[in-house]
Amino acid sequence: MQKPTTTYVYVLLAFALLLCAGSTFAAKLSGTVYDSQGEALVGALVKVDNGKHAVLTGPDGGFSFEVSDGTHNITAEFMGCDPYDKRVNTSADKHIRITLQEKTTDLDEVVVSATATREKLKEVQIGVEKVAIAELAKTPSFLGENDIMKSIQTLPGVSAESEGATGFQVRGGTSAQNLVLLDNATIYNAGHLLGFFSTFNDNILANASLYKGLIPANYGGATSSVLDIYTKMSNMHRYHGSVSVGLLSAKASVEGPIVKDKLAFSVAARRSYLDLFLKLTDDYKDNVLNFYDINARVDWKASKKDRLFLSFIYTRDNMGLVDISNMDCSNLAWTLDWRRTINEHWRNALTASMTYYDSNTGAKIFDNNYEIGSYIHEYKLRESAVLHTAHHTARAGAEIKLFGLQSADWTINFLKQREKRNAFEASAWLADDWSVTKKLDVSAGVRFVVFGVLGGSPYYDLDNELNIVKTYNPSSTELVKSYFNVEPRVSLNYKVLDNLSLKAGYSLTSQNLQAIRNAGTTMPIDRYVMSSNIVEPQTAHQVSAGGILSLKDGGWEVSAEGYYKEIDNVYDYVDGKYFFSEIEMERIIRGGRGRSYGMEVLLKKSLGKLTGWVGYTLSWAQNKINGINNGNWYYASNDRRHDVSIVLMYDLPRHWEISALWMFNTGQAYSAPSAKYTIDDNTYYYYSERNGYRMNDYHRLDISVSHRKRTRHLLERVWSFGFYNIYARYNPYMITFEDDKNSATGTKATQISLFTIVPSVSFSIKF
Amino acid sequence: MKKPVSHNIFIFAAVFMVAMLSCTHQIDVDYKSVAKQWVVEANLSDEGTLAKVSKTVDMTDTVMHLSTEQLQDLKVSVYDDNGASESLVFDEKDGLFHGSAIKAEEGKSYKVVFTEAEEHTASSYPIKATEFVDAKWQWTKMFTIKVLLFKFSVKDIPNEATYFRYRIYRNGKIYKWSVFRDQGFQNRDVVVNVNCMTEEQMKKNDPDDEQVLHDGDEIRLEVATINRVTYDFLHVLKSSRNGANPVSMFANALGYFAVYIPVKYECVFQLSNVLEK
């Protein structure tokens, strides 16, 4: 297939225009939006008939529409409040009063409802999944830790990097091609304990959106997906808190007003205590194995029109075998966000954020000393504006990022070397969600990206064998190289019926900072590389199409999507090279291409005592990199032909809840030898093709049971018990080959399984 | 909670959890069958040439060497860049091809040609020879395991990236081999630690365990500088990561051609002479 071009955009736009039609108005629908204290809310978004008309409330909280006679669906949204959704009859002019309730900290107040399905029907973007934190809390957890990163792995098109890993892969991409944002700050390695737990404490999370298909124009820097996570707005009226103890870690959170209805705070912290057990043993007492994270947020209602929040996260992992090795990594991120309602149509957001990701690894093996440190420092300033009119929601914005990347600073015995690079990325975007007709919505946007490679460190010219033939030492103010990308993003939503939508879209995305991995999973030893005079930006074209059918007033959802994606400039280590081989990243990696295609089906039940979903994905993912597999296409290690997730949650009497998760996927593609030979009397293996074999299929069943009870002192206590992989299947994690004198063939293959059955228990109390 | 939970419960829980974690078991793999390929090991040193020719076999077969008749039909020749050439002689006793007329010299480049139905050629050249510095046996502790190291050091070739290969022979047979770089030891003595056996292996003294050293074993160490292409082949062969094949130095055949001038060290292993760290 040839590369999709911007021609697609024009075809889609032309299609949209052909379907364009007008409508008539007969009655006036007006009203006022209030908060739970009875105060008029300025800047609340009010929509009629799934966004056919939309307006922001004015200084008095008021709004007004001209609508036709009949019944209309009216919705209202405001940051930090639960959405309002009601049907209204307008045979004559009508004035209504809408009260939005503030969200509270209690998870069970964010209920699973049919709203998500109705929102999905209206959503013009294709391939978007909203993650409900309440659903997350009910699904089975690993070692009692609710984990948003693992929760999204149950969605169609999303899979785990490997057994137990929080790193996720979307539509044939790798986890290195995802952008993970927390309150708009980038989080680079969102994993604790080598990626078995995510760095996100669910106590402080409000909601998350996963853009696995077409990424809207206001996001950039990822070729596979964007996971946009927001923390909860601090409660301005009441104090809340929780304490939770599990097998692995304990966590606590507290929030409340500093100045009532004006200024509020929230803090959450978590720490593992595996190392405390180690101290009880003689052999392991001096070793280190722990992680912790701290989240904090301050919210300020500066005026009726202005809201600000300051968000902070710090996460750290400490692992060490005494006198042998250490592995530490940390994430620090700050966000300052100012949202202003200019008038009833126009909202503005100014965000400043910074991210510091640091990793240090050391090993002392038989008097040889290895130490490697790396970091990514990112500073971001972002301005975005949203303009609502009757038929349009226009978005425009700009963003500037400054990167400081130290791919490695190492000491190998007497050798000290460092590679540090600086760059900037300036982006601007323009997008419009247009209700063209009652049935057709179009979202069209474009993102302009300029990436500038800055001097201040050496750059090279390399020969075909990746030897340095020339070295440049540009000054820190010198622009070494620049790249300019124009990235169109288009989505269509055609409502065939009130409960049936068909969607299609195309996007071009780019990524200038890439992780290069020796292992199949995200590790602190990953090295990162930015676009340079040699490394080119990774770009991905994706087309997708599908539909969503809502049944029983949103109680059931059936959706299906197909996609085709091509990625250029996928980089990987050259055969035989690893992160310690050379300090210059360009000397140990080569670029190539990737492609993936497939389809996803989701059946979801959102109402009733029994809720849950069944997801199925059929997919292919392949790579072609010069120097690997003789330059031919080969299956990527994340290629999974079939992927099934079944999630069921059931509310039992007397405050008991039970949930189950069954996952199945086709075995991972891996390289096994096809022949063997001897050199120096040792046996070695000959590989006829990269990833030409399949591991055994992966499947497991997780079960969780919880009991919630409210005490007379308004405390809620929750006991949770669970089993991961309850039927103790030996799922493949790795397969090794070695000589075996006892075998008739002289060779044996050994499968390593990571987890069999793992029990968990946790207790939490909330006030 | 009504009662404080005792530490014992947590310890039990932690131990139970760890016990439930990783496990291994042997599996059957449905291996693909591929066309057999020639494998050539050619070593040209300052003493002459030794070459071994074999073929790949299917994974389900035991590794078999070619018969004497098959090997006698083959031809292996060495050429230097002055036009001299030598046809190697097959020796039935060791199954190797031998040559002594052409010897590795600094500043020269060489070519080896292996001929069956078609010709397979590889070229290489020697690097300036290293110098031997020191060697010793030493026990060291790694975490809770006591390991016997054979520590040796050689001189780096100053101001250039240097690649080495070592081979350790025990009683005339290859015992350990590997390749290494001067990374971290540029313009210094390059120190190498060879992990020979653990104390547990030594005590167990399993006759099938070829790693275990015994008093009286005659040890010979050869260390030589090699060029980068040879190093890359041997390094990938040794690490064999990601299912990658080393890039063969022969066209349409697997294998390498190493040209080198080694330094040697010989000793008799005595457990009582091993140093304690």
GROMACS .gro file of C-alpha atoms in nm, chain A residues 143 247 277 280 284 287 321 324 366-368 410 412-415 467 518 574-578 580-582 587 670-671 673-682 684-690 692-693 730 735 737 741 744-745 747-757 759, chain B residues 10-11 13-14 16-17 20-27 29-32 34 37 39 41 52 56-63 65 140 142-143 147 149 151 167 174 177 181 183-186 188 193 195 208 210 228 233 235-237 240-246 254 256 277:
model
  132
  143LEU     CA    1  -0.099  -0.772   4.441
  247LEU     CA    2   0.075  -0.696   5.052
  277PHE     CA    3   1.094  -0.805   5.486
  280LEU     CA    4   1.449  -0.978   5.855
  284TYR     CA    5   1.942  -1.012   5.211
  287ASN     CA    6   1.987  -0.509   4.996
  321LEU     CA    7   2.221  -0.586   4.556
  324ILE     CA    8   2.704  -0.591   4.309
  366PHE     CA    9   3.452  -0.923   3.942
  367ASP     CA   10   3.628  -0.590   4.003
  368ASN     CA   11   3.494  -0.440   3.680
  410TRP     CA   12   2.903   0.643   3.215
  412ILE     CA   13   3.344   0.187   3.272
  413ASN     CA   14   3.647   0.113   3.483
  414PHE     CA   15   3.881   0.401   3.392
  415LEU     CA   16   3.669   0.531   3.106
  467ASN     CA   17   3.230   0.439   1.220
  518ASN     CA   18   1.757  -0.401   2.466
  574VAL     CA   19   2.216  -0.318   1.553
  575ASP     CA   20   2.263  -0.691   1.605
  576GLY     CA   21   2.524  -0.756   1.871
  577LYS     CA   22   2.506  -0.403   2.013
  578TYR     CA   23   2.364  -0.311   2.347
  580PHE     CA   24   2.691  -0.011   2.679
  581SER     CA   25   2.847  -0.071   2.336
  582GLU     CA   26   2.923   0.288   2.234
  587ARG     CA   27   2.666   0.425   1.609
  670TYR     CA   28   1.026  -1.480   1.906
  671SER     CA   29   1.343  -1.603   1.745
  673PRO     CA   30   1.713  -2.142   1.612
  674SER     CA   31   1.651  -2.355   1.306
  675ALA     CA   32   1.992  -2.521   1.299
  676LYS     CA   33   2.307  -2.555   1.507
  677TYR     CA   34   2.680  -2.580   1.450
  678THR     CA   35   3.004  -2.604   1.646
  679ILE     CA   36   3.285  -2.356   1.678
  680ASP     CA   37   3.575  -2.423   1.914
  681ASP     CA   38   3.385  -2.735   2.021
  682ASN     CA   39   3.094  -2.529   2.156
  684TYR     CA   40   2.595  -2.231   1.857
  685TYR     CA   41   2.258  -2.170   1.698
  686TYR     CA   42   2.164  -2.055   1.352
  687TYR     CA   43   1.855  -1.835   1.322
  688SER     CA   44   1.689  -1.852   0.983
  689GLU     CA   45   1.457  -1.557   1.047
  690ARG     CA   46   1.381  -1.292   1.313
  692GLY     CA   47   0.986  -1.669   1.307
  693TYR     CA   48   0.846  -1.876   1.594
  730TYR     CA   49   0.267  -2.134   3.317
  735ILE     CA   50   1.246  -1.924   2.605
  737PHE     CA   51   1.812  -2.286   2.436
  741LYS     CA   52   2.392  -3.403   2.722
  744ALA     CA   53   1.888  -3.724   2.235
  745THR     CA   54   1.931  -3.411   2.027
  747THR     CA   55   1.972  -2.944   2.296
  748LYS     CA   56   1.691  -2.845   2.529
  749ALA     CA   57   1.446  -2.556   2.519
  750THR     CA   58   1.339  -2.407   2.851
  751GLN     CA   59   1.039  -2.181   2.902
  752ILE     CA   60   1.060  -1.929   3.183
  753SER     CA   61   0.728  -1.828   3.336
  754LEU     CA   62   0.715  -1.525   3.557
  755PHE     CA   63   0.403  -1.558   3.769
  756THR     CA   64   0.180  -1.849   3.839
  757ILE     CA   65  -0.094  -1.797   4.097
  759PRO     CA   66  -0.277  -1.405   4.589
  777PHE     CA   67   0.365  -1.068   5.657
  778ILE     CA   68   0.679  -1.281   5.638
  780ALA     CA   69   0.285  -1.380   5.287
  781ALA     CA   70   0.608  -1.248   5.135
  783PHE     CA   71   0.460  -1.741   4.978
  784MET     CA   72   0.446  -1.472   4.712
  787MET     CA   73   0.475  -1.843   4.361
  788LEU     CA   74   0.683  -1.634   4.125
  789SER     CA   75   0.905  -1.740   3.838
  790CYS     CA   76   0.948  -2.101   3.738
  791THR     CA   77   1.097  -2.288   3.444
  792HIS     CA   78   1.010  -2.601   3.258
  793GLN     CA   79   1.133  -2.779   2.950
  794ILE     CA   80   0.921  -2.747   2.637
  796VAL     CA   81   0.964  -2.676   2.003
  797ASP     CA   82   0.853  -2.759   1.651
  798TYR     CA   83   1.175  -2.652   1.482
  799LYS     CA   84   1.182  -2.552   1.119
  801VAL     CA   85   1.656  -2.519   0.679
  804GLN     CA   86   2.529  -2.454   0.547
  806VAL     CA   87   3.082  -2.363   0.863
  808GLU     CA   88   3.682  -2.174   1.134
  819LYS     CA   89   3.809  -2.665   1.056
  823THR     CA   90   2.504  -2.699   1.029
  824VAL     CA   91   2.257  -2.967   1.136
  825ASP     CA   92   1.889  -2.955   1.221
  826MET     CA   93   1.800  -2.875   1.579
  827THR     CA   94   1.655  -3.222   1.621
  828ASP     CA   95   1.986  -3.388   1.523
  829THR     CA   96   2.291  -3.436   1.734
  830VAL     CA   97   2.584  -3.230   1.611
  832HIS     CA   98   3.108  -3.382   1.209
  907THR     CA   99   3.592  -1.399   4.505
  909MET     CA  100   2.957  -1.258   4.435
  910PHE     CA  101   2.651  -1.197   4.650
  914VAL     CA  102   3.347  -1.796   4.250
  916LEU     CA  103   3.833  -1.638   3.883
  918LYS     CA  104   4.246  -1.305   3.634
  934ARG     CA  105   4.144  -1.896   2.458
  941ILE     CA  106   3.970  -2.572   2.474
  944TRP     CA  107   3.719  -1.860   2.514
  948ARG     CA  108   3.769  -0.477   2.410
  950GLN     CA  109   3.677  -0.017   2.667
  951GLY     CA  110   3.750   0.127   3.010
  952PHE     CA  111   4.122   0.043   2.994
  953GLN     CA  112   4.246   0.258   2.706
  955ARG     CA  113   4.646   0.083   3.026
  960ASN     CA  114   3.828  -1.192   3.487
  962ASN     CA  115   3.463  -1.705   3.578
  975ASP     CA  116   2.993  -3.448   3.372
  977GLU     CA  117   3.330  -2.974   3.237
  995ARG     CA  118   3.711  -0.550   1.441
 1000PHE     CA  119   3.163  -1.208   1.447
 1002HIS     CA  120   3.116  -1.126   1.994
 1003VAL     CA  121   2.773  -1.178   1.836
 1004LEU     CA  122   2.836  -1.551   1.824
 1007SER     CA  123   2.380  -1.453   2.040
 1008ARG     CA  124   2.122  -1.197   2.150
 1009ASN     CA  125   1.782  -1.142   1.991
 1010GLY     CA  126   1.819  -1.445   1.776
 1011ALA     CA  127   2.082  -1.270   1.570
 1012ASN     CA  128   2.338  -1.451   1.358
 1013PRO     CA  129   2.689  -1.310   1.346
 1021LEU     CA  130   2.917  -1.934   0.809
 1023TYR     CA  131   3.538  -1.650   1.052
 1044LYS     CA  132   4.021  -1.212   4.812
   0.00000   0.00000   0.00000
